[in-house]
Amino acid sequence: MTQCSQSSESLTDYVDGLVAPADRAALAGHLASCESCRGLVEDLTRLKDAARSLGPITPPAHVWENIQASLPSSRRQARSQWLGLAAALVLVTAGAYLFTRVTAPPATSSDTAHAGTGNVGAPATVETVEDELAKAAQHYEKAISQLEAVARQDNNALPADAAAKLQVSLAQVDKFIAESRAALVTEPQSEPARDSLFAALRKKVEILQQTVALMGAMQRGDRETTARVIDGKKS
Amino acid sequence: MGESAAFEELYRAHSPRLFGLTCRMVGRSHAEDLLQEVFLTAHRKLDRYRGESSLGTWLFRLATNVCLDFLRSRGNRNAQVTGEFDETFAPEEITAGRTGRVLGVVDKIDLERALADLPPGCREVFVLHDVEGFEHGEIAGMLGVAEGTSKSQLHKARMRLRKSLS
Ligand SMILES: [Zn+2]
């Protein structure tokens, strides 16, 4: 094979989609005529795809047993509320994950990697889409009911104006959820109907999370966070 | 939901991804201990978690830090300092780039094995970038290095893996 002066770093950038648009065409032109560079790009792409497909690894059962045995036995009662919330957020995350998997277009090898999304599985087949959608909806609903329970538990802790605002927001989002559901019953295959149902469920989760965050901030006497949440601003 | 059930649920949902991370970052033989450390630390700090990022992201950052601390402390003992990156390429690594296609279908088990043999530094960058999907800017922040270092280490890791898998 003849030597080629093209730097291999630039080919790594090419595989990652990091080559500037102006240089990309020239590089593509070089690849069309240089077998050695083309081979390297194919290898690097193959390697990158293989790395992306390395999935989670389930730890052996004794790891959890060791953790459980090492957890402190007595805890202040206040913590259980936060752990309940944490568990609810786990479910929200799981729901969002399923939702992404069902709707995300299959990534191509030349795509820039998505930051922090972890291993997104292969695109779902048509048969599994319905099933995964149903599961995702269940996750959202479970999360919502848990967040509602936490929010109800401490309802008196909310200032009157925030509580009123919350009631209005929840009533609106509930109405929207009902409408989306009705649309989905009429047209079960409609993607816009599915999208709006999930958007509505996500919105409700978001409202409830903000409420719980607000109550937590107030319990800690954290005025800055309290004011931020009431104003509906994200940090 | 009771506290222990909630925490177990948290573990069930997130431990596989975090165990994959720890296995690849520090090696299988230390991964269980570090995963345990991650969840015990999470349990201690959970009341400081305010819901500003997803719990998955929060736990992932925590796990990454636990792995990096471990590698740094071990590096100090074994003179394999993680933060110290070797920027140079051996001559055979450069010529390896000039031989056209050498890889067939990459077997996952072979890749895991080759990954474990990578020197620390470029291995962490490869895991965070190619396996976990972070961008160089984020990785540079996590490792406390320049973005260019993250890029060159990734390139080095890929070229080494290509060589050992060919
Ligand atoms: Zn070339």
Coordinates of N, CA and C in Angstrom, one line a residue, chain A residues 9-221:
Chain A
E9 N -5.5 11.5 12.5 CA -6.4 12.2 13.4 C -7.6 12.8 12.6
S10 N -7.3 13.4 11.4 CA -8.4 14.0 10.7 C -9.4 13.0 10.3
L11 N -9.0 11.7 10.1 CA -10.0 10.6 9.8 C -10.8 10.3 11.0
T12 N -10.2 10.3 12.2 CA -11.0 10.1 13.4 C -12.1 11.2 13.5
D13 N -11.6 12.5 13.3 CA -12.6 13.6 13.3 C -13.7 13.4 12.3
Y14 N -13.3 12.9 11.1 CA -14.3 12.6 10.1 C -15.3 11.6 10.5
V15 N -14.9 10.5 11.2 CA -15.8 9.5 11.7 C -16.7 10.1 12.7
D16 N -16.2 11.0 13.5 CA -17.1 11.6 14.6 C -17.9 12.8 14.1
G17 N -17.8 13.1 12.8 CA -18.6 14.3 12.3 C -18.0 15.6 12.8
L18 N -16.7 15.6 13.1 CA -16.2 16.9 13.7 C -15.4 17.7 12.6
V19 N -15.3 17.2 11.4 CA -14.6 18.0 10.4 C -15.5 19.1 9.9
A20 N -14.9 20.3 9.8 CA -15.6 21.5 9.4 C -16.2 21.3 8.0
P21 N -17.4 21.8 7.8 CA -18.1 21.6 6.5 C -17.3 21.9 5.3
A22 N -16.4 23.0 5.5 CA -15.6 23.4 4.3 C -14.6 22.4 3.9
D23 N -14.1 21.6 5.0 CA -13.0 20.6 4.7 C -13.6 19.2 4.4
R24 N -14.8 19.1 4.7 CA -15.4 17.8 4.6 C -15.5 17.2 3.2
A25 N -15.8 18.1 2.2 CA -15.9 17.7 0.8 C -14.5 17.2 0.3
A26 N -13.5 18.0 0.7 CA -12.2 17.7 0.2 C -11.7 16.3 0.8
L27 N -12.1 16.1 2.0 CA -11.7 14.8 2.7 C -12.5 13.7 2.0
A28 N -13.7 13.9 1.8 CA -14.6 12.9 1.1 C -14.0 12.5 -0.3
G29 N -13.5 13.6 -0.9 CA -12.9 13.4 -2.3 C -11.6 12.5 -2.2
H30 N -10.8 12.8 -1.1 CA -9.6 12.1 -0.9 C -10.0 10.6 -0.6
L31 N -11.0 10.4 0.2 CA -11.4 9.0 0.6 C -11.8 8.2 -0.7
A32 N -12.4 8.9 -1.6 CA -12.9 8.2 -2.8 C -11.8 7.7 -3.6
S33 N -10.6 8.3 -3.5 CA -9.5 7.9 -4.3 C -8.4 7.2 -3.5
C34 N -8.4 7.2 -2.2 CA -7.4 6.6 -1.4 C -7.9 5.4 -0.6
E35 N -7.5 4.2 -1.1 CA -8.0 3.0 -0.5 C -7.5 2.8 1.0
S36 N -6.3 3.3 1.2 CA -5.8 3.1 2.6 C -6.6 3.9 3.6
C37 N -6.8 5.2 3.3 CA -7.6 6.0 4.2 C -9.1 5.5 4.3
R38 N -9.6 5.1 3.2 CA -11.0 4.6 3.2 C -11.1 3.4 4.1
G39 N -10.1 2.5 4.0 CA -10.1 1.4 4.9 C -10.0 1.7 6.4
L40 N -9.2 2.7 6.7 CA -9.1 3.2 8.1 C -10.4 3.8 8.5
V41 N -11.0 4.6 7.7 CA -12.3 5.1 8.1 C -13.4 4.0 8.3
E42 N -13.3 3.0 7.5 CA -14.3 1.9 7.7 C -14.0 1.2 9.0
D43 N -12.7 0.9 9.3 CA -12.3 0.3 10.6 C -12.8 1.1 11.8
L44 N -12.5 2.4 11.7 CA -12.8 3.3 12.8 C -14.3 3.4 13.1
T45 N -15.1 3.4 12.0 CA -16.5 3.4 12.1 C -17.0 2.1 12.7
R46 N -16.5 1.0 12.2 CA -16.8 -0.3 12.8 C -16.6 -0.4 14.3
L47 N -15.4 0.1 14.6 CA -15.0 0.1 16.0 C -15.9 1.0 16.9
K48 N -16.2 2.1 16.4 CA -17.1 3.0 17.1 C -18.5 2.4 17.3
D49 N -19.0 1.8 16.2 CA -20.3 1.2 16.3 C -20.3 0.0 17.3
A50 N -19.2 -0.7 17.3 CA -19.1 -1.8 18.2 C -19.1 -1.3 19.7
A51 N -18.3 -0.2 19.9 CA -18.2 0.3 21.2 C -19.6 0.8 21.7
R52 N -20.3 1.4 20.8 CA -21.7 2.0 21.2 C -22.6 0.9 21.5
S53 N -22.4 -0.3 21.0 CA -23.3 -1.4 21.2 C -22.9 -2.2 22.5
L54 N -21.8 -1.8 23.2 CA -21.5 -2.5 24.4 C -22.5 -2.0 25.5
G55 N -23.3 -2.9 25.9 CA -24.4 -2.5 26.8 C -24.1 -2.5 28.2
P56 N -25.2 -2.2 29.0 CA -25.1 -2.3 30.5 C -24.7 -3.8 30.9
I57 N -24.1 -3.9 32.1 CA -23.7 -5.2 32.6 C -24.4 -5.4 33.9
T58 N -25.3 -6.4 34.1 CA -25.9 -6.7 35.3 C -25.0 -7.2 36.4
P59 N -24.8 -6.5 37.5 CA -23.9 -7.0 38.5 C -24.4 -8.2 39.2
P60 N -23.5 -9.1 39.7 CA -23.9 -10.3 40.4 C -24.8 -9.9 41.6
A61 N -25.7 -10.8 42.0 CA -26.6 -10.6 43.1 C -26.0 -10.2 44.4
H62 N -24.8 -10.7 44.7 CA -24.2 -10.4 46.0 C -23.8 -9.0 46.2
V63 N -23.7 -8.2 45.1 CA -23.3 -6.8 45.2 C -24.4 -6.1 46.0
W64 N -25.7 -6.3 45.6 CA -26.8 -5.6 46.3 C -26.9 -6.1 47.7
E65 N -26.7 -7.4 47.9 CA -26.7 -7.9 49.3 C -25.7 -7.2 50.2
N66 N -24.5 -7.0 49.6 CA -23.4 -6.3 50.4 C -23.8 -4.8 50.7
I67 N -24.4 -4.2 49.6 CA -24.8 -2.8 49.8 C -25.9 -2.7 50.9
Q68 N -26.9 -3.6 50.8 CA -28.0 -3.6 51.8 C -27.4 -3.8 53.2
A69 N -26.5 -4.7 53.3 CA -25.9 -5.0 54.7 C -25.2 -3.8 55.2
S70 N -24.6 -3.0 54.3 CA -23.8 -1.8 54.7 C -24.6 -0.6 55.0
L71 N -25.9 -0.6 54.6 CA -26.7 0.6 54.8 C -27.0 0.9 56.2
P72 N -26.9 2.1 56.7 CA -27.3 2.4 58.1 C -28.7 2.0 58.3
S73 N -28.9 1.4 59.6 CA -30.2 0.8 59.8 C -31.3 1.9 60.2
S74 N -31.0 2.9 61.0 CA -32.0 3.9 61.3 C -31.8 5.2 60.6
R75 N -32.9 5.8 60.2 CA -32.8 7.0 59.4 C -33.9 7.9 59.9
R76 N -33.6 9.2 59.8 CA -34.7 10.2 60.1 C -35.9 10.0 59.2
Q77 N -37.1 10.2 59.7 CA -38.3 9.9 58.9 C -38.3 10.7 57.6
A78 N -37.8 12.0 57.7 CA -37.9 12.9 56.6 C -37.3 12.3 55.3
R79 N -36.3 11.4 55.5 CA -35.7 10.9 54.4 C -36.6 10.1 53.5
S80 N -37.5 9.4 54.1 CA -38.3 8.5 53.3 C -39.1 9.2 52.2
Q81 N -39.5 10.4 52.5 CA -40.2 11.2 51.5 C -39.3 11.5 50.3
W82 N -38.1 11.8 50.6 CA -37.1 12.1 49.5 C -36.8 10.9 48.7
L83 N -36.7 9.7 49.4 CA -36.4 8.5 48.7 C -37.6 8.1 47.9
G84 N -38.8 8.4 48.4 CA -40.0 8.1 47.6 C -40.0 8.9 46.3
L85 N -39.6 10.1 46.5 CA -39.5 11.0 45.3 C -38.4 10.5 44.4
A86 N -37.3 10.1 44.9 CA -36.2 9.6 44.1 C -36.7 8.4 43.3
A87 N -37.4 7.5 43.9 CA -37.9 6.3 43.2 C -38.8 6.7 42.1
A88 N -39.7 7.8 42.4 CA -40.6 8.3 41.3 C -39.8 8.8 40.2
L89 N -38.7 9.5 40.4 CA -37.9 10.0 39.4 C -37.2 8.9 38.6
V90 N -36.8 7.8 39.2 CA -36.3 6.7 38.5 C -37.3 6.2 37.5
L91 N -38.5 6.2 37.9 CA -39.6 5.7 36.9 C -39.8 6.7 35.8
V92 N -39.7 7.9 36.1 CA -39.8 9.0 35.1 C -38.6 8.8 34.1
T93 N -37.4 8.6 34.6 CA -36.3 8.3 33.7 C -36.5 7.1 32.8
A94 N -37.0 6.0 33.5 CA -37.2 4.8 32.7 C -38.3 5.1 31.6
G95 N -39.3 5.8 32.0 CA -40.3 6.2 31.0 C -39.8 7.0 29.8
A96 N -38.9 8.0 30.2 CA -38.4 8.8 29.1 C -37.4 8.0 28.2
Y97 N -36.8 7.0 28.8 CA -35.9 6.2 28.1 C -36.6 5.3 27.1
L98 N -37.7 4.7 27.5 CA -38.5 3.9 26.6 C -39.1 4.8 25.5
F99 N -39.5 6.0 25.9 CA -40.1 6.9 24.9 C -39.1 7.3 23.8
T100 N -37.8 7.5 24.3 CA -36.8 7.9 23.3 C -36.5 6.7 22.4
R101 N -36.5 5.5 22.9 CA -36.2 4.3 22.1 C -37.2 4.1 21.1
V102 N -38.5 4.3 21.5 CA -39.6 4.1 20.5 C -39.6 5.1 19.4
T103 N -39.3 6.3 19.7 CA -39.5 7.4 18.7 C -38.3 7.9 18.0
A104 N -37.1 7.6 18.7 CA -35.9 8.2 18.1 C -35.5 7.5 16.8
P105 N -35.2 8.2 15.7 CA -34.8 7.6 14.5 C -33.5 6.8 14.7
P106 N -33.2 5.7 14.0 CA -32.0 5.0 14.2 C -30.8 5.9 13.9
A107 N -29.8 5.8 14.9 CA -28.6 6.7 14.7 C -27.7 6.1 13.6
T108 N -27.1 6.9 12.8 CA -26.2 6.4 11.8 C -24.8 6.5 12.3
S109 N -23.9 5.7 11.8 CA -22.6 5.6 12.3 C -21.8 6.9 12.3
S110 N -22.2 7.8 11.4 CA -21.4 9.0 11.2 C -22.0 10.1 12.1
D111 N -23.1 9.8 12.8 CA -23.6 10.8 13.7 C -22.7 11.1 14.9
T112 N -22.7 12.4 15.3 CA -22.0 12.7 16.5 C -22.7 12.0 17.7
A113 N -22.0 11.4 18.6 CA -22.6 10.7 19.7 C -23.5 11.6 20.5
H114 N -24.6 11.1 21.0 CA -25.4 11.9 21.9 C -24.9 11.9 23.3
A115 N -24.7 13.0 23.8 CA -24.0 13.1 25.1 C -24.9 12.5 26.2
G116 N -24.3 11.6 26.9 CA -24.9 11.1 28.2 C -26.2 10.3 28.0
T117 N -26.6 9.9 26.8 CA -27.8 9.2 26.7 C -27.6 7.7 26.9
G118 N -26.3 7.3 27.1 CA -26.1 5.9 27.3 C -26.3 5.0 26.1
N119 N -26.5 3.8 26.3 CA -26.7 2.9 25.2 C -28.2 2.9 24.8
V120 N -28.5 3.5 23.8 CA -29.8 3.5 23.3 C -29.9 2.3 22.4
G121 N -30.9 1.4 22.7 CA -31.0 0.1 22.0 C -31.3 0.3 20.5
A122 N -31.3 -0.9 19.8 CA -31.6 -0.9 18.4 C -33.0 -0.4 18.3
P123 N -33.4 0.2 17.1 CA -34.7 0.7 16.9 C -35.7 -0.4 17.1
A124 N -36.8 -0.1 17.7 CA -37.8 -1.2 18.0 C -38.5 -1.6 16.7
T125 N -38.8 -2.9 16.7 CA -39.6 -3.3 15.5 C -41.0 -2.9 15.6
V126 N -41.8 -3.0 14.6 CA -43.2 -2.6 14.6 C -44.0 -3.3 15.7
E127 N -43.7 -4.6 15.8 CA -44.4 -5.4 16.8 C -44.2 -4.9 18.3
T128 N -43.0 -4.4 18.5 CA -42.7 -4.1 19.9 C -43.1 -2.6 20.3
V129 N -43.4 -1.8 19.2 CA -43.7 -0.4 19.5 C -44.9 -0.2 20.4
E130 N -46.0 -0.9 20.1 CA -47.2 -0.8 20.9 C -46.9 -1.2 22.3
D131 N -46.2 -2.3 22.5 CA -45.9 -2.8 23.8 C -45.1 -1.8 24.6
E132 N -44.1 -1.2 24.0 CA -43.2 -0.3 24.7 C -43.9 1.0 25.0
L133 N -44.8 1.4 24.1 CA -45.5 2.6 24.4 C -46.4 2.4 25.6
A134 N -47.0 1.3 25.7 CA -47.9 1.0 26.8 C -47.1 1.0 28.1
K135 N -45.9 0.4 28.1 CA -45.0 0.4 29.2 C -44.6 1.8 29.6
A136 N -44.2 2.6 28.6 CA -43.8 3.9 28.9 C -44.9 4.7 29.6
A137 N -46.1 4.5 29.1 CA -47.3 5.2 29.7 C -47.5 4.8 31.1
Q138 N -47.3 3.5 31.4 CA -47.4 3.0 32.8 C -46.4 3.6 33.7
H139 N -45.2 3.7 33.2 CA -44.1 4.3 34.0 C -44.5 5.8 34.4
Y140 N -44.9 6.5 33.4 CA -45.3 7.9 33.7 C -46.4 8.0 34.7
E141 N -47.4 7.1 34.5 CA -48.6 7.2 35.4 C -48.2 6.8 36.8
K142 N -47.3 5.8 37.0 CA -46.9 5.4 38.3 C -46.1 6.6 39.0
A143 N -45.2 7.2 38.2 CA -44.4 8.3 38.7 C -45.3 9.4 39.1
I144 N -46.4 9.7 38.3 CA -47.3 10.8 38.6 C -48.0 10.5 39.9
S145 N -48.5 9.3 40.1 CA -49.3 9.1 41.3 C -48.4 9.2 42.5
Q146 N -47.1 8.7 42.4 CA -46.2 8.9 43.5 C -45.9 10.3 43.9
L147 N -45.7 11.1 42.8 CA -45.4 12.5 43.0 C -46.6 13.2 43.6
E148 N -47.8 12.8 43.1 CA -49.0 13.4 43.7 C -49.1 13.1 45.2
A149 N -48.8 11.9 45.5 CA -48.9 11.5 47.0 C -47.9 12.4 47.8
V150 N -46.7 12.5 47.3 CA -45.7 13.4 48.0 C -46.2 14.8 48.1
A151 N -46.8 15.3 47.0 CA -47.2 16.7 47.0 C -48.4 16.9 47.9
R152 N -49.3 15.9 48.0 CA -50.5 16.0 48.8 C -50.1 16.0 50.3
Q153 N -49.2 15.1 50.6 CA -48.8 14.9 52.0 C -48.4 16.3 52.7
D154 N -47.8 17.2 51.9 CA -47.3 18.4 52.5 C -48.0 19.7 51.9
N155 N -49.2 19.5 51.5 CA -49.9 20.6 50.7 C -49.9 21.9 51.5
N156 N -50.0 21.7 52.8 CA -50.2 23.0 53.6 C -48.9 23.8 53.7
A157 N -47.8 23.1 53.3 CA -46.5 23.8 53.4 C -46.3 24.8 52.2
L158 N -47.2 24.7 51.2 CA -47.1 25.6 50.1 C -47.7 27.0 50.4
P159 N -47.1 28.0 50.0 CA -47.7 29.3 50.1 C -49.0 29.4 49.2
A160 N -50.0 30.2 49.7 CA -51.3 30.2 49.0 C -51.2 30.5 47.5
D161 N -50.4 31.4 47.1 CA -50.4 31.8 45.7 C -49.8 30.7 44.9
A162 N -48.8 30.0 45.4 CA -48.1 28.9 44.7 C -49.1 27.7 44.6
A163 N -49.9 27.5 45.7 CA -50.8 26.4 45.7 C -51.9 26.6 44.6
A164 N -52.4 27.9 44.6 CA -53.4 28.2 43.6 C -52.9 28.0 42.2
K165 N -51.7 28.5 41.9 CA -51.0 28.4 40.6 C -50.9 26.9 40.2
L166 N -50.5 26.1 41.2 CA -50.4 24.7 41.0 C -51.7 24.0 40.6
Q167 N -52.8 24.4 41.3 CA -54.1 23.9 41.0 C -54.5 24.2 39.6
V168 N -54.3 25.4 39.1 CA -54.6 25.8 37.8 C -53.8 25.0 36.8
S169 N -52.5 24.9 37.0 CA -51.7 24.2 36.0 C -52.1 22.7 35.9
L170 N -52.3 22.1 37.1 CA -52.7 20.7 37.1 C -54.0 20.5 36.4
A171 N -55.0 21.4 36.6 CA -56.3 21.2 36.0 C -56.1 21.3 34.4
Q172 N -55.3 22.3 34.0 CA -55.0 22.4 32.6 C -54.4 21.2 32.0
V173 N -53.4 20.7 32.6 CA -52.7 19.6 32.1 C -53.5 18.3 32.1
D174 N -54.3 18.1 33.1 CA -55.3 17.0 33.2 C -56.3 17.0 32.1
K175 N -56.7 18.2 31.8 CA -57.7 18.4 30.7 C -57.0 17.9 29.3
F176 N -55.8 18.4 29.2 CA -55.0 18.1 28.0 C -54.7 16.6 27.9
I177 N -54.4 15.9 29.0 CA -54.2 14.5 29.0 C -55.5 13.8 28.6
A178 N -56.6 14.2 29.2 CA -57.9 13.6 28.8 C -58.2 13.7 27.3
E179 N -57.9 14.9 26.8 CA -58.2 15.1 25.3 C -57.3 14.2 24.5
S180 N -56.0 14.1 24.9 CA -55.0 13.3 24.1 C -55.4 11.8 24.1
R181 N -55.8 11.4 25.3 CA -56.3 10.0 25.5 C -57.5 9.7 24.6
A182 N -58.4 10.6 24.6 CA -59.6 10.5 23.8 C -59.2 10.4 22.3
A183 N -58.3 11.2 21.9 CA -57.8 11.2 20.5 C -57.2 9.9 20.1
L184 N -56.4 9.4 21.1 CA -55.7 8.1 20.9 C -56.7 6.9 20.8
V185 N -57.8 7.0 21.5 CA -58.8 5.9 21.5 C -59.4 5.9 20.1
T186 N -59.7 7.1 19.6 CA -60.3 7.2 18.2 C -59.3 6.7 17.2
E187 N -58.1 7.2 17.3 CA -57.0 6.8 16.3 C -55.8 6.2 17.0
P188 N -55.8 5.0 17.3 CA -54.7 4.4 18.1 C -53.4 4.4 17.3
Q189 N -53.4 4.5 16.0 CA -52.1 4.5 15.3 C -51.5 5.9 15.1
S190 N -52.3 6.9 15.5 CA -51.9 8.3 15.2 C -50.6 8.7 16.0
E191 N -49.6 9.1 15.3 CA -48.4 9.5 16.0 C -48.5 10.8 16.7
P192 N -49.2 11.8 16.0 CA -49.4 13.1 16.7 C -50.2 12.9 18.0
A193 N -51.1 12.0 18.0 CA -51.9 11.8 19.2 C -51.1 11.2 20.3
R194 N -50.2 10.2 20.0 CA -49.3 9.6 20.9 C -48.3 10.7 21.5
D195 N -47.8 11.5 20.6 CA -46.8 12.5 21.0 C -47.5 13.5 22.0
S196 N -48.7 13.9 21.7 CA -49.3 14.9 22.6 C -49.6 14.2 23.9
L197 N -50.0 12.9 23.9 CA -50.3 12.3 25.2 C -49.0 12.3 26.1
F198 N -47.9 11.9 25.4 CA -46.6 11.9 26.2 C -46.1 13.2 26.6
A199 N -46.4 14.2 25.7 CA -46.0 15.6 26.1 C -46.8 16.0 27.3
A200 N -48.1 15.7 27.3 CA -48.9 16.1 28.5 C -48.5 15.4 29.7
L201 N -48.2 14.1 29.6 CA -47.8 13.3 30.8 C -46.4 13.9 31.3
R202 N -45.5 14.2 30.4 CA -44.2 14.8 30.8 C -44.4 16.1 31.5
K203 N -45.3 16.9 31.0 CA -45.6 18.2 31.6 C -46.1 18.0 33.0
K204 N -47.0 17.1 33.2 CA -47.5 16.9 34.5 C -46.5 16.4 35.5
V205 N -45.6 15.5 35.1 CA -44.5 15.1 35.9 C -43.6 16.3 36.3
E206 N -43.4 17.2 35.3 CA -42.6 18.4 35.5 C -43.2 19.3 36.6
I207 N -44.5 19.5 36.4 CA -45.2 20.4 37.4 C -45.1 19.8 38.8
L208 N -45.3 18.5 38.9 CA -45.2 17.9 40.2 C -43.8 17.9 40.8
Q209 N -42.8 17.7 39.9 CA -41.4 17.7 40.4 C -41.1 19.1 40.9
Q210 N -41.6 20.1 40.2 CA -41.3 21.5 40.7 C -41.9 21.7 42.0
T211 N -43.2 21.2 42.2 CA -43.9 21.3 43.5 C -43.1 20.7 44.6
V212 N -42.6 19.5 44.3 CA -41.9 18.7 45.4 C -40.6 19.5 45.7
A213 N -39.9 19.9 44.6 CA -38.6 20.7 44.8 C -38.9 21.9 45.7
L214 N -40.0 22.6 45.4 CA -40.4 23.8 46.2 C -40.6 23.4 47.7
M215 N -41.3 22.3 47.9 CA -41.5 22.0 49.3 C -40.2 21.6 50.0
G216 N -39.4 21.0 49.3 CA -38.1 20.6 49.8 C -37.3 21.9 50.2
A217 N -37.3 22.8 49.2 CA -36.5 24.1 49.5 C -37.1 24.8 50.7
M218 N -38.4 24.8 50.8 CA -39.0 25.5 51.9 C -38.7 24.9 53.3
Q219 N -38.6 23.5 53.2 CA -38.3 22.8 54.5 C -36.9 23.1 54.9
R220 N -36.0 23.3 53.9 CA -34.6 23.6 54.2 C -34.4 25.1 54.5
G221 N -35.5 25.9 54.3 CA -35.4 27.3 54.5 C -34.5 28.0 53.4

